[in-house]
Coordinates of C-alpha atoms and ligand atoms in Angstrom, one line a residue:
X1 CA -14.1 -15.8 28.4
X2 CA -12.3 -12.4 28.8
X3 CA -11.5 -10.6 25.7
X4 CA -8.1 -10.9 25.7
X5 CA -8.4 -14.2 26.4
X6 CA -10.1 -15.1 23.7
X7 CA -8.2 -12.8 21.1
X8 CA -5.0 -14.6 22.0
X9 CA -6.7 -17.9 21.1
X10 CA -8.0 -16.8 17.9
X11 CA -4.2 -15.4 17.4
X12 CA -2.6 -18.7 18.2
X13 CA -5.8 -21.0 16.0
X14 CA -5.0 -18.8 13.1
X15 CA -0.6 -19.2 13.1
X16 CA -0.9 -22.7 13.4
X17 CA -3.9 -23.6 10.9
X18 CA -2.5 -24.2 7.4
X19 CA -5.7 -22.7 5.7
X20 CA -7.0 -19.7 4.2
X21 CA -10.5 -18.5 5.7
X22 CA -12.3 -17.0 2.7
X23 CA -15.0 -14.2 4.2
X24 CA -18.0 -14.0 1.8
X25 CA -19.9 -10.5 0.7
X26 CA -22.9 -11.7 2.5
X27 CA -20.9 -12.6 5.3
X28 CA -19.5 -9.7 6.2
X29 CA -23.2 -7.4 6.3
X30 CA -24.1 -10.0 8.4
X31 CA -20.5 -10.0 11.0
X32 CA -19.8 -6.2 10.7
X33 CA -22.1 -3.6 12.2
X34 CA -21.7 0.5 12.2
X35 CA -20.9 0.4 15.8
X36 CA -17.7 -2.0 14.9
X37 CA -16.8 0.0 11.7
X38 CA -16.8 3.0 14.0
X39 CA -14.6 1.5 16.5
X40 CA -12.2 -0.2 14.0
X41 CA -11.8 3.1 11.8
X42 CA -11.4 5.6 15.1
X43 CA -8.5 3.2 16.2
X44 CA -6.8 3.9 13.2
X45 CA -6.9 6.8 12.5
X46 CA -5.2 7.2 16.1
X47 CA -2.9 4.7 15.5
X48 CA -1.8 6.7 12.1
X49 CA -1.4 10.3 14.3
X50 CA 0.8 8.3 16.7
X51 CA 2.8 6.6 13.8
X52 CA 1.6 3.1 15.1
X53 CA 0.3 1.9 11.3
X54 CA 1.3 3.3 8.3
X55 CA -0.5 3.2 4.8
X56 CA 1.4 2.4 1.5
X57 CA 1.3 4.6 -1.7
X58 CA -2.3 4.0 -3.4
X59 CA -1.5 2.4 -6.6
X60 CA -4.8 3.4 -8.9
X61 CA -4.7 3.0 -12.9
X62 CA -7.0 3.3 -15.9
X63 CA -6.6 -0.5 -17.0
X64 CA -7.4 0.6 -20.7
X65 CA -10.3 -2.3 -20.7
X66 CA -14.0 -2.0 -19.9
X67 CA -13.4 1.7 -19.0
X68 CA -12.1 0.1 -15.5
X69 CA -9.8 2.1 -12.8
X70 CA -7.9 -0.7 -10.9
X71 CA -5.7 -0.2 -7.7
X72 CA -4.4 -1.2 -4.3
X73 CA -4.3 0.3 -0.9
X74 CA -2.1 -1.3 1.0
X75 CA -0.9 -0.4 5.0
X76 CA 0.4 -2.2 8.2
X77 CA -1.4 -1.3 11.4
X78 CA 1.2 -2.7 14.4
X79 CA -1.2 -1.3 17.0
X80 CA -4.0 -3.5 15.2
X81 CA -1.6 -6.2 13.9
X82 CA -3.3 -6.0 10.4
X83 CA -1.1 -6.3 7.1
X84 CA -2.5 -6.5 3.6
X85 CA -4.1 -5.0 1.0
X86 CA -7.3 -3.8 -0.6
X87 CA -7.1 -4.8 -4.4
X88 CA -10.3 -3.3 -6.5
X89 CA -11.6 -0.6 -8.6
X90 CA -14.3 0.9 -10.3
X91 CA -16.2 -0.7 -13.1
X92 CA -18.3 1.5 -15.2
X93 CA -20.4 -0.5 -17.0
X94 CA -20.9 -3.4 -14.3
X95 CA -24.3 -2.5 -13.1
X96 CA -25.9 -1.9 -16.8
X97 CA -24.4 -5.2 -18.3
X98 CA -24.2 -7.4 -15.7
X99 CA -26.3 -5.9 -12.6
X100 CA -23.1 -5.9 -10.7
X101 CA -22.2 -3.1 -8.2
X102 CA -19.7 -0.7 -10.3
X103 CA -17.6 -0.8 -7.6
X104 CA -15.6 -4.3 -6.9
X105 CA -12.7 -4.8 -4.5
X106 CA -11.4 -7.6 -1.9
X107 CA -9.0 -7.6 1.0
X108 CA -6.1 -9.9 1.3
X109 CA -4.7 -10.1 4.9
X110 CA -1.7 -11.5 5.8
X111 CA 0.1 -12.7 9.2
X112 CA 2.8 -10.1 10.4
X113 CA 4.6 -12.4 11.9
X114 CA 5.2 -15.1 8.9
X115 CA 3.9 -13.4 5.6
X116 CA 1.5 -16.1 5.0
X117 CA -2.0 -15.1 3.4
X118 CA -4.3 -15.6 6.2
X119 CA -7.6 -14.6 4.6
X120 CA -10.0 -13.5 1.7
X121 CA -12.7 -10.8 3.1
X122 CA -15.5 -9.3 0.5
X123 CA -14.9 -6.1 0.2
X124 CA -17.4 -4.1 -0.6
X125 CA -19.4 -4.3 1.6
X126 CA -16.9 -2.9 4.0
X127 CA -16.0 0.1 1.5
X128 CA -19.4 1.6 2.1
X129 CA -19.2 1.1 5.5
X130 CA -15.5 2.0 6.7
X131 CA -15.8 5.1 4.5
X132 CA -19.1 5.8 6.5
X133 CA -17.5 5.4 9.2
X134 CA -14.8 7.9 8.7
X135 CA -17.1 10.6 8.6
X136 CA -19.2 9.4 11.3
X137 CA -15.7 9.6 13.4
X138 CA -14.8 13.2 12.6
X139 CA -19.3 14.1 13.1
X140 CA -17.8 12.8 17.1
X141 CA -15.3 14.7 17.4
X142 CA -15.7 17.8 15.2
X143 CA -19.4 18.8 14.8
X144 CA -20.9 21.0 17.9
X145 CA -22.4 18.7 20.3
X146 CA -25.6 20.6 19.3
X147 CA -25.5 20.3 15.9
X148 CA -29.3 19.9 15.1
X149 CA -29.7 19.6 10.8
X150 CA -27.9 17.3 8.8
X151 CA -27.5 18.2 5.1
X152 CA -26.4 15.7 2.3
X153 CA -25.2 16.4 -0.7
X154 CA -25.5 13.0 -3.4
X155 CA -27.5 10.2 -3.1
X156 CA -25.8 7.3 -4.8
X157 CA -25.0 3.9 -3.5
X158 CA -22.8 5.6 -0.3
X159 CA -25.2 7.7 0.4
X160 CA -27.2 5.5 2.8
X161 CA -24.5 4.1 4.6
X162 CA -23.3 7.9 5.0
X163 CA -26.8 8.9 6.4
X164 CA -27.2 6.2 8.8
X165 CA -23.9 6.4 10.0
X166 CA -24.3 10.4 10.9
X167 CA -27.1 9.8 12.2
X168 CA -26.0 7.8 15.0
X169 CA -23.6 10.6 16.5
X170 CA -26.1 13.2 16.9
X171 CA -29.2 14.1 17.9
X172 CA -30.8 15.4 14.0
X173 CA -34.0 16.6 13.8
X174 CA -34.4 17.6 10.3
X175 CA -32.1 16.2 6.8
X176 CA -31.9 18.3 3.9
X177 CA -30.8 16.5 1.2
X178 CA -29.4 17.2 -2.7
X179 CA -28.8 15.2 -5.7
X180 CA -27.8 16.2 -8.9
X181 CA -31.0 14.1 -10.2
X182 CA -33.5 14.2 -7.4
X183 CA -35.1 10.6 -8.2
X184 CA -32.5 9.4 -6.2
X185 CA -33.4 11.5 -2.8
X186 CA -36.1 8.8 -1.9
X187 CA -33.3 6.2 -0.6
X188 CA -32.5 9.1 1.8
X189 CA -36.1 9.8 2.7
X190 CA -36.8 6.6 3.0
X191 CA -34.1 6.4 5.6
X192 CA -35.3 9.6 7.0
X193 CA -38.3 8.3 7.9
X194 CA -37.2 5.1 9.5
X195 CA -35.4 7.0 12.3
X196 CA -38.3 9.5 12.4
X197 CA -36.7 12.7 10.8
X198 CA -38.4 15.1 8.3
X199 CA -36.7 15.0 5.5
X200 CA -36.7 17.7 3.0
X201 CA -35.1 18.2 -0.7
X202 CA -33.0 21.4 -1.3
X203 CA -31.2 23.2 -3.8
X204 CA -27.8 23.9 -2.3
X205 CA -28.2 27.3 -1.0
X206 CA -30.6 25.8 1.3
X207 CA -27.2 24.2 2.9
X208 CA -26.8 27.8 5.0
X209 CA -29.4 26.2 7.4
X210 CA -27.3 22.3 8.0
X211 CA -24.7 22.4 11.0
X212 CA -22.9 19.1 9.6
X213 CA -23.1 18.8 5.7
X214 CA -21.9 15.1 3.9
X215 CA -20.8 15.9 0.2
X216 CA -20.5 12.1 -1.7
X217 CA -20.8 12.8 -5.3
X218 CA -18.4 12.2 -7.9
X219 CA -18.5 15.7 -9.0
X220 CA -16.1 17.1 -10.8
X221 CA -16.5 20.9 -9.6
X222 CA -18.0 22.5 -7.1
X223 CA -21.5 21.8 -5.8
X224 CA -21.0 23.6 -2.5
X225 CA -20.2 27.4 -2.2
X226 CA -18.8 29.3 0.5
X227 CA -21.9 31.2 0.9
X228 CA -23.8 28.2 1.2
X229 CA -22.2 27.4 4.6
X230 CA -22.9 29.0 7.6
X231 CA -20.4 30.1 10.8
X232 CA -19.9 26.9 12.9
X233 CA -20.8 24.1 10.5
X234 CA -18.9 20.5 10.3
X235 CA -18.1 19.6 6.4
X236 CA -18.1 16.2 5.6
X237 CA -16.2 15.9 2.2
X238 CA -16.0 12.0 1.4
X239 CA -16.7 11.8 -2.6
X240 CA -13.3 13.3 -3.6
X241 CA -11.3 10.8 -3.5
X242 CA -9.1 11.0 -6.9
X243 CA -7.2 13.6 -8.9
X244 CA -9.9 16.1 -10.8
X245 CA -12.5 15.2 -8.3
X246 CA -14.2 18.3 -6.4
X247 CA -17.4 19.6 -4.5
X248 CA -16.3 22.3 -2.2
X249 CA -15.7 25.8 -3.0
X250 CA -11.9 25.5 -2.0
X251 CA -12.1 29.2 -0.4
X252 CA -14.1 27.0 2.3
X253 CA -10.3 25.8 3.3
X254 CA -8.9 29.4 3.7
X255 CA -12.3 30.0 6.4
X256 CA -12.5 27.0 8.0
X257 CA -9.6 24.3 9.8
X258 CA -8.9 21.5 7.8
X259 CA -8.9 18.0 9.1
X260 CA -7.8 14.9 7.0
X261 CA -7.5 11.5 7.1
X262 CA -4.2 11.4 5.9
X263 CA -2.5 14.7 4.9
X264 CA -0.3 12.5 2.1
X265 CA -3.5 12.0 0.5
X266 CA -5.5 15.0 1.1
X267 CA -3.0 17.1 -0.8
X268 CA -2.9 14.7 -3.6
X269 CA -6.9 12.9 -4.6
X270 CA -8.7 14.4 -1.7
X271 CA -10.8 17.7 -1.8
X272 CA -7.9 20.0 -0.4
X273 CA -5.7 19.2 -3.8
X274 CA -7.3 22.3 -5.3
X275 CA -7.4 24.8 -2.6
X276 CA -3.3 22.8 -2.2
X277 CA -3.0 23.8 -6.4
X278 CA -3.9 27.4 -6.0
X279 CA -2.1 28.5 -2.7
X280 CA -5.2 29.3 -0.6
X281 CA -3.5 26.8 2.2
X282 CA -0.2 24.9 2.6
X283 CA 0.2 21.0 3.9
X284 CA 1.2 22.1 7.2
X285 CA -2.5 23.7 8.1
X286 CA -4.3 20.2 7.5
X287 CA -4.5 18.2 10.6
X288 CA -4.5 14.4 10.5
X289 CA -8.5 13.6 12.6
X290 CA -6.3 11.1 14.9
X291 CA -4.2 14.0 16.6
X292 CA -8.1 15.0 17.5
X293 CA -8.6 11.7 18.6
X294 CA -5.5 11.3 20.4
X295 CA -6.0 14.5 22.2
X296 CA -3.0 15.9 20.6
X297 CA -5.0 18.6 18.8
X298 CA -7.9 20.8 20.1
X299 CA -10.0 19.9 17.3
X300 CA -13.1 22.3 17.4
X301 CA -12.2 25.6 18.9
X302 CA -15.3 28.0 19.0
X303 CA -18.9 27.4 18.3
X304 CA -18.3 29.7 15.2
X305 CA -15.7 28.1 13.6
X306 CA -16.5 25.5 10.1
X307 CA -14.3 22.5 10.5
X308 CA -13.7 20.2 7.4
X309 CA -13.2 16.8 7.3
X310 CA -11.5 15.5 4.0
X311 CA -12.1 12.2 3.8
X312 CA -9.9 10.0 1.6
X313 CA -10.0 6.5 1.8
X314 CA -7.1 4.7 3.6
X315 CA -6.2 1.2 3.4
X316 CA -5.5 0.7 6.8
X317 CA -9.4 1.5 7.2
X318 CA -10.2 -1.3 4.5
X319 CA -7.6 -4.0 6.7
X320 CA -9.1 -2.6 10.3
X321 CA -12.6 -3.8 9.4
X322 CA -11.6 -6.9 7.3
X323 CA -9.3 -8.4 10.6
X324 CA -13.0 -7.6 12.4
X325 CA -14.7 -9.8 9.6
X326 CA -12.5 -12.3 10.1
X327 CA -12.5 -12.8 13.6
X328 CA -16.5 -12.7 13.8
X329 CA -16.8 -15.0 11.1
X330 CA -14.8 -17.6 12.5
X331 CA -16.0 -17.3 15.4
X332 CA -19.5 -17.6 14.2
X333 CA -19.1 -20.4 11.9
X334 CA -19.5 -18.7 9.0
X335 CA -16.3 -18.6 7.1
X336 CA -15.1 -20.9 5.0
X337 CA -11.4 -22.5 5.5
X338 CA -9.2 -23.7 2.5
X339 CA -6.0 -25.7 2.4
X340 CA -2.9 -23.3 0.7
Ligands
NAD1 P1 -22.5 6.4 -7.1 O1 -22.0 6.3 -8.5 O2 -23.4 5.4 -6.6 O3 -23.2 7.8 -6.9 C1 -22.6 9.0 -7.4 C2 -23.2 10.2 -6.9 O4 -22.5 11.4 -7.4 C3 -24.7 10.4 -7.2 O5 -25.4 11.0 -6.2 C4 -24.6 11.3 -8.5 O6 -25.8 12.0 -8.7 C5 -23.5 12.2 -8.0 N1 -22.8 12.8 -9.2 C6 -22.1 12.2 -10.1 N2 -21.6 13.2 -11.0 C7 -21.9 14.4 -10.5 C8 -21.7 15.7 -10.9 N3 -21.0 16.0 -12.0 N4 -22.3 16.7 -10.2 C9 -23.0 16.4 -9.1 N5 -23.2 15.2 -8.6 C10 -22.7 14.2 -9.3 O7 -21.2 6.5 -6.3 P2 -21.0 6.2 -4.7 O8 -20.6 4.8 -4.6 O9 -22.1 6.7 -4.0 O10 -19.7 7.1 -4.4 C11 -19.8 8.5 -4.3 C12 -18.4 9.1 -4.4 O11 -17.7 8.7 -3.2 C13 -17.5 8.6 -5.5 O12 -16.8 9.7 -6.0 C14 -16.6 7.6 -4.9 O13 -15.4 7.5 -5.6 C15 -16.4 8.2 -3.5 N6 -15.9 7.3 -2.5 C16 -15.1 7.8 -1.6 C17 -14.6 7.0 -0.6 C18 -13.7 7.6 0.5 O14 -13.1 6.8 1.3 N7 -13.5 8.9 0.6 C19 -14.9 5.7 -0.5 C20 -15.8 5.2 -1.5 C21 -16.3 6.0 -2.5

């Protein structure tokens, strides 16, 4: 059956059933693959440059219970025809008292048409790999296409997903990696080694050597300094992601073009908010990644020029991969329907 085909008929079965399909954790590793994160999140991101699918302000608040953060990211993609919202957090003590992942959120999609809740989707799975998938995107269409050594910088649970994902968009031959504790580097080596790279652990001054570098920490200051980066290299900067968060050396924004997500919240929770505080760059020299994608923006302009990614975190990336869930979990049986 032709594609189209067959997305109008899942369309028309999901209007007219009366039920809620609930999309379980396990379900989701099993429906969504990097290759369909990759796709999902790069058609967003173009959809946001050409004002297709907006995102609504990020709600995030210290609860003022079990040390928790709790929010919502919430956005309606038209191009994709997904509407709902990403409702989650972070727990602090989760893993220690409970062996829970710290981190705990589920999407709620709704029909666009009707307002009815359509589904339920895990989402946490999908966190680790939409955010991967973000920087995988702007490795495509930012990072030389000879970019040979891929440095990373943290080694926590995104970490892996963020390696695996980079590695699929260029040829690597060698990973430096760099953890604040370096017990955790052997989850990247141990990746490392399944594709076949060397891997090697670094201090960050080592980092002059990468050509694309991934920072996903939760660090609070800077980890990576200007003259730790060398002419031409691709940053990555996907751990800051809230106010006070940091692991560039903002003078890296006054050197290099800055590319974003979504300027709204680059300026605000992403890493640009300090090099934004202190005046080294204004709003209008960030460039949302989907005029790049759209071919509305250069992008890249010299083989010498460091290009910055400042990843965020979007909703629309969280609804884009949950309405892929979805649709390959119904379609393989695997959901589970509920009368509502
Ligand atoms: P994690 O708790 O599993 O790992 C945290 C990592 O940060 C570890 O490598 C740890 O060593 C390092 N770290 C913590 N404090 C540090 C400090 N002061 N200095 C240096 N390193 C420090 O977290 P995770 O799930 O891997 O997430 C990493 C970061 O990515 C978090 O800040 C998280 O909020 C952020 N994140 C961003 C997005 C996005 O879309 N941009 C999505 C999910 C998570």
């Amino acid at each position: 059956m032709a594609k189209g085909t067959a997305k109008r008929k899942f369309d028309i079965m999901m209007k007219t059933s009366d039920g809620v399909v609930i999309v379980r954790e396990d379900v989701c590793r099993d429906v969504v693959k990097d290759r369909d994160a990759y796709v999902a999140v790069e058609g967003v991101f173009a959809a946001m440059a050409a004002g297709d699918a907006v995102n609504f302000p990020v709600v995030r608040e210290a609860i003022g219970h079990a040390d928790a953060l709790y929010g919502f990211k919430s956005g309606f993609d038209r191009a994709g025809m997904a509407l709902g919202v990403k409702s989650g957090g972070y727990w602090p003590q989760n893993m220690a008292n409970s062996g829970i992942s710290n981190h705990q959120s589920s999407v709620f999609l709704f029909d666009p048409d009707t307002g009815r809740l359509q589904a339920i989707i895990g989402g946490n799975y999908l966190t680790a790999v939409r955010t991967a998938a973000a920087a995988a995107v702007s490795i495509s269409h930012l990072a030389r296409p000879d970019a040979s050594i891929l440095g990373i910088m943290g080694a926590g649970h995104q970490s892996v997903f963020q390696l695996r994902a980079a590695l699929q968009r260029r040829q690597f031959s060698k990973i430096l990696g760099w953890n604040r504790s370096a017990d955790a580097l052997p989850r990247l080596a141990k990746l490392a080694d399944e594709y076949a790279i060397p891997f090697e652990a670094v201090t960050p001054d080592a980092m002059t050597q990468a050509d694309v570098i991934i920072t996903i920490t939760s660090s609070h200051q800077p980890l990576l300094m200007a003259d730790h980066v060398s002419p031409g290299t691709h940053l990555v900067c996907m751990g800051t992601d809230t106010k006070g968060k940091q692991e560039i050396d903002p003078a890296l924004f006054s050197i290099g073009t800055s590319f974003t997500d979504e300027v709204a919240q680059s300026v605000t929770i992403g890493e640009a908010q300090h090099a934004i505080a202190t005046g080294l760059i204004n709003e209008a020299a960030i460039v949302p990644i989907g005029r790049v994608i759209n071919k509305d923006h250069a992008g890249r302009t010299s083989d010498d020029e460091i290009t910055i990614f400042d990843g965020t975190g979007v909703g629309l990336q969280d609804l884009a991969l949950a309405s892929v869930a979805m649709r390959r979990a119904v379609e393989a049986g695997s959901a589970t329907t509920v009368s509502f």
